[in-house]
GROMACS .gro file of N, CA and C in nm:
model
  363
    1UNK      N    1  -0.746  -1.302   1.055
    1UNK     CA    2  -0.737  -1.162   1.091
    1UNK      C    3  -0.590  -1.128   1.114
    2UNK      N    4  -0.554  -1.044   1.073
    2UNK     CA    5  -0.384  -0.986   1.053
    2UNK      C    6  -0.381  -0.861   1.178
    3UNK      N    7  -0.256  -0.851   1.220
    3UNK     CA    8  -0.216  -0.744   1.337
    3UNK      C    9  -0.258  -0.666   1.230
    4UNK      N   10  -0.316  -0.504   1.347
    4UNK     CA   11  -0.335  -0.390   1.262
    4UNK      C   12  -0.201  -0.304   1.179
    5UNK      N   13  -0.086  -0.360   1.214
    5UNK     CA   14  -0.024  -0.265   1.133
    5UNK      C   15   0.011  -0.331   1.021
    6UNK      N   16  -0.073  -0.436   0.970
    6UNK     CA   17  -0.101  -0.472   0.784
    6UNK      C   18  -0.178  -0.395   0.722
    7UNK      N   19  -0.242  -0.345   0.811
    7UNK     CA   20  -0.323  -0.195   0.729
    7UNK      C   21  -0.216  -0.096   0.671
    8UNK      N   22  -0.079  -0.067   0.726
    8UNK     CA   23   0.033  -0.002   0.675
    8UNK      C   24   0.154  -0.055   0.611
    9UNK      N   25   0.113  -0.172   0.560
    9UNK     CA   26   0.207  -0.241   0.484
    9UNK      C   27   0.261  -0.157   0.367
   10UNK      N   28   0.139  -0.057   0.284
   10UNK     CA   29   0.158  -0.028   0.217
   10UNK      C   30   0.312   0.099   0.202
   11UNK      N   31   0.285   0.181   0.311
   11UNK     CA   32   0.392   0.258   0.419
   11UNK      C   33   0.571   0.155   0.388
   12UNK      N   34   0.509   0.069   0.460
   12UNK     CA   35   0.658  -0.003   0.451
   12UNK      C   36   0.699  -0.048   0.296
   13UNK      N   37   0.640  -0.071   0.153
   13UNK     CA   38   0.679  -0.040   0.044
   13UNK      C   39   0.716   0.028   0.016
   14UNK      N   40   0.653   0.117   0.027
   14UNK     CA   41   0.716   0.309  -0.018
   14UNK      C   42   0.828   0.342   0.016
   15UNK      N   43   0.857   0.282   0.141
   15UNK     CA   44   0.984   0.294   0.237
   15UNK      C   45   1.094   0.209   0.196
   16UNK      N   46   1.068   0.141   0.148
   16UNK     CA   47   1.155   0.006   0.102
   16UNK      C   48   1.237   0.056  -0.039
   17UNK      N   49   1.323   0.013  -0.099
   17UNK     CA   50   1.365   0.043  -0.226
   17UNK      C   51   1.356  -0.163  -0.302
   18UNK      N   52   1.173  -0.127  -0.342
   18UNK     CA   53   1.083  -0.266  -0.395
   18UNK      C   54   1.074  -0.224  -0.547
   19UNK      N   55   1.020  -0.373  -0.577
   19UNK     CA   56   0.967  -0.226  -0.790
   19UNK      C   57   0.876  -0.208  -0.752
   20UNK      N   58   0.761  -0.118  -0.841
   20UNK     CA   59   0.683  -0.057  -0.865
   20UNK      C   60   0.540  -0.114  -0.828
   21UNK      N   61   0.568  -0.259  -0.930
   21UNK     CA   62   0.464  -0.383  -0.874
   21UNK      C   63   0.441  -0.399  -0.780
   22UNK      N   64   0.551  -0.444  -0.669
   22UNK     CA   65   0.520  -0.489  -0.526
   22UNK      C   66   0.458  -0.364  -0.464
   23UNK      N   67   0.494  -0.187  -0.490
   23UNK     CA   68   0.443  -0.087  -0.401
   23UNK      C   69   0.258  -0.085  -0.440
   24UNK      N   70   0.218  -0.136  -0.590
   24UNK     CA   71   0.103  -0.113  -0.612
   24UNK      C   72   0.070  -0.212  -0.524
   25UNK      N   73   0.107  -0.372  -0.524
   25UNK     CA   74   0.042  -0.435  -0.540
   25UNK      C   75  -0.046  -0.443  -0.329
   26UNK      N   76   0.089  -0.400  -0.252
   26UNK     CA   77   0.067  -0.348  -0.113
   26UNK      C   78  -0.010  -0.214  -0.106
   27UNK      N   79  -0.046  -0.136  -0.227
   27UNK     CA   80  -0.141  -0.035  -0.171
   27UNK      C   81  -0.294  -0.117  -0.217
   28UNK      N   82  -0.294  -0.194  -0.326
   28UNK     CA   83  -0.436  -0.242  -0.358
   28UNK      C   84  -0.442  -0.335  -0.235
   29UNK      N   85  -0.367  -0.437  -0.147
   29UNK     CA   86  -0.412  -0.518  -0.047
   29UNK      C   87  -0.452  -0.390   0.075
   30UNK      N   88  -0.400  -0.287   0.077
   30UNK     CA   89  -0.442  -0.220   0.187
   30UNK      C   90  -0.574  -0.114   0.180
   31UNK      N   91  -0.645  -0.133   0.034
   31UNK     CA   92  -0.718  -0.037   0.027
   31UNK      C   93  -0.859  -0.106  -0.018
   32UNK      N   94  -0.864  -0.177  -0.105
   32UNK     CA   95  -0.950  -0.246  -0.124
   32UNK      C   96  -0.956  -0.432  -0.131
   33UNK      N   97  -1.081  -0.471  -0.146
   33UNK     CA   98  -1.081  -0.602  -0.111
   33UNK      C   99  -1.060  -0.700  -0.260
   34UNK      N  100  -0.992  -0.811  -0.218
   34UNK     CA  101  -0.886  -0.895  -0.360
   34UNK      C  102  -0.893  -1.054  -0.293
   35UNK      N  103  -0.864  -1.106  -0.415
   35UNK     CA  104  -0.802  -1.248  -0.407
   35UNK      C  105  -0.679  -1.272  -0.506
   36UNK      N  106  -0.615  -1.351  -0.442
   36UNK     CA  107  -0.458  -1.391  -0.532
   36UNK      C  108  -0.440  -1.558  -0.499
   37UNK      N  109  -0.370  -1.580  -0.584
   37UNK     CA  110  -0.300  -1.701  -0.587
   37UNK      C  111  -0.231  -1.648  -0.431
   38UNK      N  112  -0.200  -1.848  -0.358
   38UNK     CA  113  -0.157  -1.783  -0.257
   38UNK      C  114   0.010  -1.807  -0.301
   39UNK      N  115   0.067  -1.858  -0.394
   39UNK     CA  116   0.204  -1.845  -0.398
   39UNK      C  117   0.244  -1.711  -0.462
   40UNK      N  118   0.140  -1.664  -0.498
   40UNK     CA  119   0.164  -1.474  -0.536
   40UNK      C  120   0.199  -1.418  -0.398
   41UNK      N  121   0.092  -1.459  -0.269
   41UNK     CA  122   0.097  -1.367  -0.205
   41UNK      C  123   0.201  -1.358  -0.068
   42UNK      N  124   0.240  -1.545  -0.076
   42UNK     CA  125   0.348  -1.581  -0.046
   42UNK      C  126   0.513  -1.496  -0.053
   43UNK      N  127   0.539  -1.469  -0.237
   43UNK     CA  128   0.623  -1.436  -0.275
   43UNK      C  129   0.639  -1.255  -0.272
   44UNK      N  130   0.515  -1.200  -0.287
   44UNK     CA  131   0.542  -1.083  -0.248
   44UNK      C  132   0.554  -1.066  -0.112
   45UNK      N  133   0.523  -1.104  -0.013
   45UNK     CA  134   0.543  -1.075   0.120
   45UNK      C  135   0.679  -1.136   0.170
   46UNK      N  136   0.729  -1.207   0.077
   46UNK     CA  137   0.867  -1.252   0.147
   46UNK      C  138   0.918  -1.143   0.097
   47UNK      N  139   0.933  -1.067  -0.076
   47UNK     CA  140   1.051  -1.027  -0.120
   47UNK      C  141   1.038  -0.852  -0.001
   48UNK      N  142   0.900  -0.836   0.032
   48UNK     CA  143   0.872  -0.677   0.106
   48UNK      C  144   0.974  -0.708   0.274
   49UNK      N  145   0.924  -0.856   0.298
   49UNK     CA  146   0.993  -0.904   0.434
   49UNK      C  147   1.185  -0.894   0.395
   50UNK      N  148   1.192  -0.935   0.334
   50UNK     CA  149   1.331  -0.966   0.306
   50UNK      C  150   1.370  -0.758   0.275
   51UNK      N  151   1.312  -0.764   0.219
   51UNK     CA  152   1.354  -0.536   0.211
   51UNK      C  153   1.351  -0.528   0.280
   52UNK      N  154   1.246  -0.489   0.441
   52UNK     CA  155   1.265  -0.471   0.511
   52UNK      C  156   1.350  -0.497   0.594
   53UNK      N  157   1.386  -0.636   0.622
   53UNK     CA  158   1.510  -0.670   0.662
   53UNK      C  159   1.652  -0.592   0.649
   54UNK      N  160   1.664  -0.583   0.530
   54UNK     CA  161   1.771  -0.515   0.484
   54UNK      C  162   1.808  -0.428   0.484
   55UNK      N  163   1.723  -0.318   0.507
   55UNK     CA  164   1.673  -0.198   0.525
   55UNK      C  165   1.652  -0.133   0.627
   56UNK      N  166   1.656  -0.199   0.737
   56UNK     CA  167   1.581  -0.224   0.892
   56UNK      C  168   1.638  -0.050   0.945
   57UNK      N  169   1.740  -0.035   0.914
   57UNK     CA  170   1.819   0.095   0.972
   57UNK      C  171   1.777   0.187   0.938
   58UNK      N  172   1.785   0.222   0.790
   58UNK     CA  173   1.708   0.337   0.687
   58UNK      C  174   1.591   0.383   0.718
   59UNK      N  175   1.525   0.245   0.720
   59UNK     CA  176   1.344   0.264   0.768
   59UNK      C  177   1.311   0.340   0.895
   60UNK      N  178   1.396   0.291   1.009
   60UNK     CA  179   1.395   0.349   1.140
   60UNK      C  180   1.414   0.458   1.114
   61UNK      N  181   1.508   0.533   1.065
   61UNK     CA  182   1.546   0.673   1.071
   61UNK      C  183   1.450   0.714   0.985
   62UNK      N  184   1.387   0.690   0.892
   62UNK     CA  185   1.287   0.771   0.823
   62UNK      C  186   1.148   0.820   0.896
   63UNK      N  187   1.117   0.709   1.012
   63UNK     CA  188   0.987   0.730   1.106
   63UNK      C  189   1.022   0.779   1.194
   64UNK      N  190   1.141   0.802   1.251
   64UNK     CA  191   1.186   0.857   1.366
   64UNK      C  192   1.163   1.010   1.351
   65UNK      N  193   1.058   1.054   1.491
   65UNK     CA  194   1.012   1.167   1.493
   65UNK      C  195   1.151   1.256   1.602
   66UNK      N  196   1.221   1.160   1.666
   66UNK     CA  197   1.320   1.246   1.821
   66UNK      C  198   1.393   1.118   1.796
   67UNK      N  199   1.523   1.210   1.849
   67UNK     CA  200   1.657   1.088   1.847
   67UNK      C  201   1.596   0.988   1.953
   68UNK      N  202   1.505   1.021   2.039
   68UNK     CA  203   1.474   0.887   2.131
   68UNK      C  204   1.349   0.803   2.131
   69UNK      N  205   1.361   0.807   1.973
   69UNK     CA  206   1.191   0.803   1.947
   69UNK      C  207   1.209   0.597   1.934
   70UNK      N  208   1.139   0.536   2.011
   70UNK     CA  209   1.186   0.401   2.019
   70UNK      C  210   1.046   0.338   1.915
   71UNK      N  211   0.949   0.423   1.887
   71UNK     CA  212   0.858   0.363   1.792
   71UNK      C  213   0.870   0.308   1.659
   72UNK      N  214   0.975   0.339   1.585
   72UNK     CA  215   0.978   0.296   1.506
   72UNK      C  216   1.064   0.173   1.465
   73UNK      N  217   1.125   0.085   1.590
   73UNK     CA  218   1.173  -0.049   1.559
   73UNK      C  219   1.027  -0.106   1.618
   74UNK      N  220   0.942  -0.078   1.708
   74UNK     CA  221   0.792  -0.121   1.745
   74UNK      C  222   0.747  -0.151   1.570
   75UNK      N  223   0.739  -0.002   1.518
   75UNK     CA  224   0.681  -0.057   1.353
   75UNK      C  225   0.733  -0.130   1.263
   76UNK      N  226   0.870  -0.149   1.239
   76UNK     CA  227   0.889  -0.222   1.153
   76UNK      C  228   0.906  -0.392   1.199
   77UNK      N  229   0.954  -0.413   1.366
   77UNK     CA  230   0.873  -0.517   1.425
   77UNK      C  231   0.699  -0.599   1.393
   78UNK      N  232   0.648  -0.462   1.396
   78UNK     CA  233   0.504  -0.487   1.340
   78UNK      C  234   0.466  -0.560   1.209
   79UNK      N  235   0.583  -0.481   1.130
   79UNK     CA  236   0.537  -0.510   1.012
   79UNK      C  237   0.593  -0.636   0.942
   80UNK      N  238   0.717  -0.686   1.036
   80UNK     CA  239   0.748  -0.854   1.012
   80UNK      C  240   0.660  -0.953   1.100
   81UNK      N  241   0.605  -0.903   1.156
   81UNK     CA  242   0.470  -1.005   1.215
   81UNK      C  243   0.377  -1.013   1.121
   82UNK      N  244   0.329  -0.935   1.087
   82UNK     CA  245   0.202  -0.889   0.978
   82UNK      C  246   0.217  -0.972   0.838
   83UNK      N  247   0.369  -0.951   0.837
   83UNK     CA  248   0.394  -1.044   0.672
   83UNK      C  249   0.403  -1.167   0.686
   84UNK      N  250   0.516  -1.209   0.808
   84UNK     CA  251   0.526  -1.391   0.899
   84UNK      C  252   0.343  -1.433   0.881
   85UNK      N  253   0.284  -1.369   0.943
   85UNK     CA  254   0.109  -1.402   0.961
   85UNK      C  255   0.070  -1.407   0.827
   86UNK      N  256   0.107  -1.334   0.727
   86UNK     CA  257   0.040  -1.339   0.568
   86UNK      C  258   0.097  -1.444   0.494
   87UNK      N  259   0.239  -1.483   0.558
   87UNK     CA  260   0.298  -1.600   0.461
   87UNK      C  261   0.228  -1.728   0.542
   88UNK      N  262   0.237  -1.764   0.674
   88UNK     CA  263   0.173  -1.853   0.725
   88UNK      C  264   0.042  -1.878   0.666
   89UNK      N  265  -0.038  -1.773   0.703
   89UNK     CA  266  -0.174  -1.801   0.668
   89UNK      C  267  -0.171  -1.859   0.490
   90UNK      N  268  -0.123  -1.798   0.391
   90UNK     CA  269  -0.113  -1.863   0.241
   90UNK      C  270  -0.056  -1.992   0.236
   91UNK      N  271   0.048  -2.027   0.305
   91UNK     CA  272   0.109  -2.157   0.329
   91UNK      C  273  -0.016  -2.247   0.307
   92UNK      N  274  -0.103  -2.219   0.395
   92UNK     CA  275  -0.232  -2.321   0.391
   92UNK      C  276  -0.326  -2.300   0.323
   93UNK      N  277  -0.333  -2.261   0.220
   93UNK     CA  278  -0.420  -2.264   0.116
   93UNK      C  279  -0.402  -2.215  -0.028
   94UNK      N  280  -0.454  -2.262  -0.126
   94UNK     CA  281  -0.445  -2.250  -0.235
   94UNK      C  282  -0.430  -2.081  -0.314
   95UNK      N  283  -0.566  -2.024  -0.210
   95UNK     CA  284  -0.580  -1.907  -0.249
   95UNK      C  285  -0.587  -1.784  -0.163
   96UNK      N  286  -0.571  -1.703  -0.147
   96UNK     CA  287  -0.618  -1.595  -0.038
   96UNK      C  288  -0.698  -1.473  -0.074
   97UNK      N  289  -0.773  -1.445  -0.012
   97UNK     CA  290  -0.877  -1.326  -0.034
   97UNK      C  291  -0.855  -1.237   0.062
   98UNK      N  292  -0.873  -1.120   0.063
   98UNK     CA  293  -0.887  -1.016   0.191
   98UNK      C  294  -0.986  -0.911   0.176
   99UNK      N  295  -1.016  -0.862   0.309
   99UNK     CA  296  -1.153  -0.769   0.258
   99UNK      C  297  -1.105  -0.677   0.386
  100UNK      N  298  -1.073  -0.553   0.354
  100UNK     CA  299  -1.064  -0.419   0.411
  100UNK      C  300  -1.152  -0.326   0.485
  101UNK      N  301  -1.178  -0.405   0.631
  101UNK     CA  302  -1.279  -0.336   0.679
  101UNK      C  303  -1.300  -0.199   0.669
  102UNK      N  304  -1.434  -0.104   0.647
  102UNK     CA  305  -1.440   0.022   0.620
  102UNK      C  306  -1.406   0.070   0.503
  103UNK      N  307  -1.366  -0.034   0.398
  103UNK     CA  308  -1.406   0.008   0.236
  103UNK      C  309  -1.502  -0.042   0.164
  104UNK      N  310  -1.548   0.042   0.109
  104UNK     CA  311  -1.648  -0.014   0.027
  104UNK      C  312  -1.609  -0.075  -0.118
  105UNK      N  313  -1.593  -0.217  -0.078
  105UNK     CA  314  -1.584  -0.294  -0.175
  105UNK      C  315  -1.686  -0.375  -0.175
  106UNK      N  316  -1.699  -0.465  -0.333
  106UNK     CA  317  -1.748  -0.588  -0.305
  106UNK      C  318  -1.720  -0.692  -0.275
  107UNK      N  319  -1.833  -0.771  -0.192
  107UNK     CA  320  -1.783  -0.899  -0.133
  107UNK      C  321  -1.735  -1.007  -0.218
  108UNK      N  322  -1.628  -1.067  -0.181
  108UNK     CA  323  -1.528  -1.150  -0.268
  108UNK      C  324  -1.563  -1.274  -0.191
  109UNK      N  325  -1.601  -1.398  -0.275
  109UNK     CA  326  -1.592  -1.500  -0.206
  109UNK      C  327  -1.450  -1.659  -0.244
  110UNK      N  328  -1.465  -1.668  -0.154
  110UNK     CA  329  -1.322  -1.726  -0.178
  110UNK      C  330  -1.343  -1.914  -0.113
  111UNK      N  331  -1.351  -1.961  -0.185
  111UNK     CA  332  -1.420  -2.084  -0.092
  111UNK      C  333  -1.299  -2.189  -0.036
  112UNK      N  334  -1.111  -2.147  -0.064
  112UNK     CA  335  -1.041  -2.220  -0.045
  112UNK      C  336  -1.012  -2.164   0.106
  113UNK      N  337  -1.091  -2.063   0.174
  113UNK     CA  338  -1.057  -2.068   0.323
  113UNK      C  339  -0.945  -1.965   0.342
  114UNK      N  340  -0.842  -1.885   0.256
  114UNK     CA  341  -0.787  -1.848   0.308
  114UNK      C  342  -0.739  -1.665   0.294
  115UNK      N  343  -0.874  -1.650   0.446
  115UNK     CA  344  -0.908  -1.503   0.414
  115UNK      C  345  -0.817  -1.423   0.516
  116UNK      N  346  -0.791  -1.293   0.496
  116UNK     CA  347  -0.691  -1.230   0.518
  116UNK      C  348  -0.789  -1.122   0.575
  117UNK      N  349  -0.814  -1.054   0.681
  117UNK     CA  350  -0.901  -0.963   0.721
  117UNK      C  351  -0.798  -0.826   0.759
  118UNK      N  352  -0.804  -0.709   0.658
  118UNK     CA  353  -0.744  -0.590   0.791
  118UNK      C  354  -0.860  -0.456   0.815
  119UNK      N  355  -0.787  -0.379   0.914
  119UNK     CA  356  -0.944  -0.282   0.922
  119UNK      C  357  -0.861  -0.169   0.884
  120UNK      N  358  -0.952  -0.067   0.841
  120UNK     CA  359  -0.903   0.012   0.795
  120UNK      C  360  -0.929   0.179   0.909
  121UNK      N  361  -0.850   0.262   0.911
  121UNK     CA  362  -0.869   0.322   1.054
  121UNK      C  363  -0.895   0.476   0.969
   0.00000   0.00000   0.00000
């Protein structure tokens, strides 16, 4: 199970200057339910972690609602936990699946164990 703000991963792509691939490939993990190789899912979550990183300033000022608005180092905080937790969790297994609570997908079964749960709000 992933912190809830992997449900907005997709947010932090858009935000990011990523290719095209990585923004789809973070709106299909946030919308409906998938399996990937886990060194796919490894490598996209480092190269979104590593943008963000880089980016860390840009991003803030883009969510920032008031010059004293302190929420948005909270989110992009969030959102290097969320990816640390997605690379960990693939580390240990071959494959990863995730299933998007509150979409209607079909159930994916994944028998190498390494499932990725977010809810969707």
């Amino acid at each position: 199970m992933l912190p809830n703000w992997a449900q907005l991963l997709d947010l932090a792509a858009r935000l990011c200057p990523v290719s095209e691939e990585l923004r789809h490939w973070f709106c299909q993990l946030t919308t409906r339910a998938g399996v990937e190789d886990a060194r796919t899912v490894i490598e996209r979550c480092t190269l979104l972690r590593q943008s963000i990183q880089q980016h860390r300033e840009s991003i803030a000022t883009e969510l920032r609602r008031s010059r004293d608005d302190v929420q948005p180092s909270q989110i992009v905080g969030a959102w290097m936990y969320a990816l640390d937790t997605m690379i960990q969790e693939a580390q240990s297994s071959k494959t990863c699946s995730w299933t998007v609570e509150g979409a209607e997908d079909v159930e994916i079964d994944d028998s190498d164990g390494g499932d990725i749960t977010l809810r969707r709000v």
